[in-house]
Amino acid sequence: RHFGDELCHAIAHAPWPNRSVTISAGVATLNSDCATPDSLIRAADDALYDSKHNGRNRSTHANSRSKAA
């Protein structure tokens, strides 16, 4: 599991008063495809929207996204 998965798990299992809490997360790594701050943020934001689209309480890493988009 990567950091996003660990974060989702920790938040979902924390003792929140009165309700359960989950998150969706997008994660990106600085590399040749994401070499500038703007491209890194854009990749993480795109991954976040993939997480939201695919259900609650999940994270998506930009490297695992389909290159067909």
Short mmCIF file of C-alpha atoms in Angstrom, two decimals:
data_model
loop_
_atom_site.label_atom_id
_atom_site.label_comp_id
_atom_site.label_asym_id
_atom_site.label_seq_id
_atom_site.Cartn_x
_atom_site.Cartn_y
_atom_site.Cartn_z
CA ARG A 1 0.00 0.00 0.00
CA HIS A 2 1.17 3.51 -0.65
CA PHE A 3 0.80 6.63 1.45
CA GLY A 4 -2.65 7.52 0.08
CA ASP A 5 -4.01 4.09 1.03
CA GLU A 6 -2.52 4.38 4.52
CA LEU A 7 -4.08 7.83 4.95
CA CYS A 8 -7.52 6.62 3.82
CA HIS A 9 -7.31 3.67 6.21
CA ALA A 10 -6.20 5.80 9.16
CA ILE A 11 -8.98 8.35 8.69
CA ALA A 12 -11.67 5.72 8.14
CA HIS A 13 -10.66 3.90 11.34
CA ALA A 14 -10.14 6.95 13.58
CA PRO A 15 -12.61 7.44 16.43
CA TRP A 16 -14.65 10.32 14.94
CA PRO A 17 -17.49 11.51 17.19
CA ASN A 18 -21.04 11.14 15.84
CA ARG A 19 -20.14 9.89 12.32
CA SER A 20 -17.71 8.02 10.16
CA VAL A 21 -15.29 9.98 7.99
CA THR A 22 -13.65 8.91 4.74
CA ILE A 23 -11.51 10.68 2.16
CA SER A 24 -10.67 10.49 -1.50
CA ALA A 25 -7.06 11.28 -2.36
CA GLY A 26 -4.98 11.95 -5.43
CA VAL A 27 -1.24 11.33 -5.24
CA ALA A 28 1.48 12.34 -7.70
CA THR A 29 5.23 11.83 -7.73
CA LEU A 30 7.81 14.17 -9.17
CA ASN A 31 9.22 12.46 -12.30
CA SER A 32 9.81 13.15 -16.00
CA ASP A 33 6.05 13.33 -16.67
CA CYS A 34 5.50 15.67 -13.70
CA ALA A 35 8.63 17.79 -13.68
CA THR A 36 7.16 21.17 -12.72
CA PRO A 37 5.04 22.25 -9.76
CA ASP A 38 2.07 22.95 -12.06
CA SER A 39 2.23 19.54 -13.75
CA LEU A 40 2.62 17.79 -10.38
CA ILE A 41 -0.46 19.55 -8.97
CA ARG A 42 -2.44 18.88 -12.16
CA ALA A 43 -1.53 15.16 -12.03
CA ALA A 44 -2.54 14.90 -8.36
CA ASP A 45 -5.80 16.76 -9.06
CA ASP A 46 -6.63 14.45 -11.98
CA ALA A 47 -5.89 11.42 -9.77
CA LEU A 48 -8.16 12.88 -7.05
CA TYR A 49 -11.06 13.13 -9.49
CA ASP A 50 -10.43 9.52 -10.56
CA SER A 51 -10.70 8.51 -6.88
CA LYS A 52 -13.95 10.43 -6.47
CA HIS A 53 -15.36 8.94 -9.66
CA ASN A 54 -14.49 5.37 -8.64
CA GLY A 55 -16.01 5.45 -5.15
CA ARG A 56 -15.43 6.63 -1.64
CA ASN A 57 -12.50 6.08 0.68
CA ARG A 58 -9.83 5.46 -1.93
CA SER A 59 -6.66 6.96 -3.29
CA THR A 60 -5.32 6.98 -6.82
CA HIS A 61 -1.71 7.53 -7.79
CA ALA A 62 -1.18 9.54 -10.97
CA ASN A 63 1.17 6.83 -12.31
CA SER A 64 -1.62 4.23 -12.10
CA ARG A 65 -4.05 6.27 -14.19
CA SER A 66 -4.82 5.22 -17.76
CA LYS A 67 -2.65 6.98 -20.33
CA ALA A 68 -5.58 6.92 -22.81
CA ALA A 69 -7.05 10.17 -21.48
#
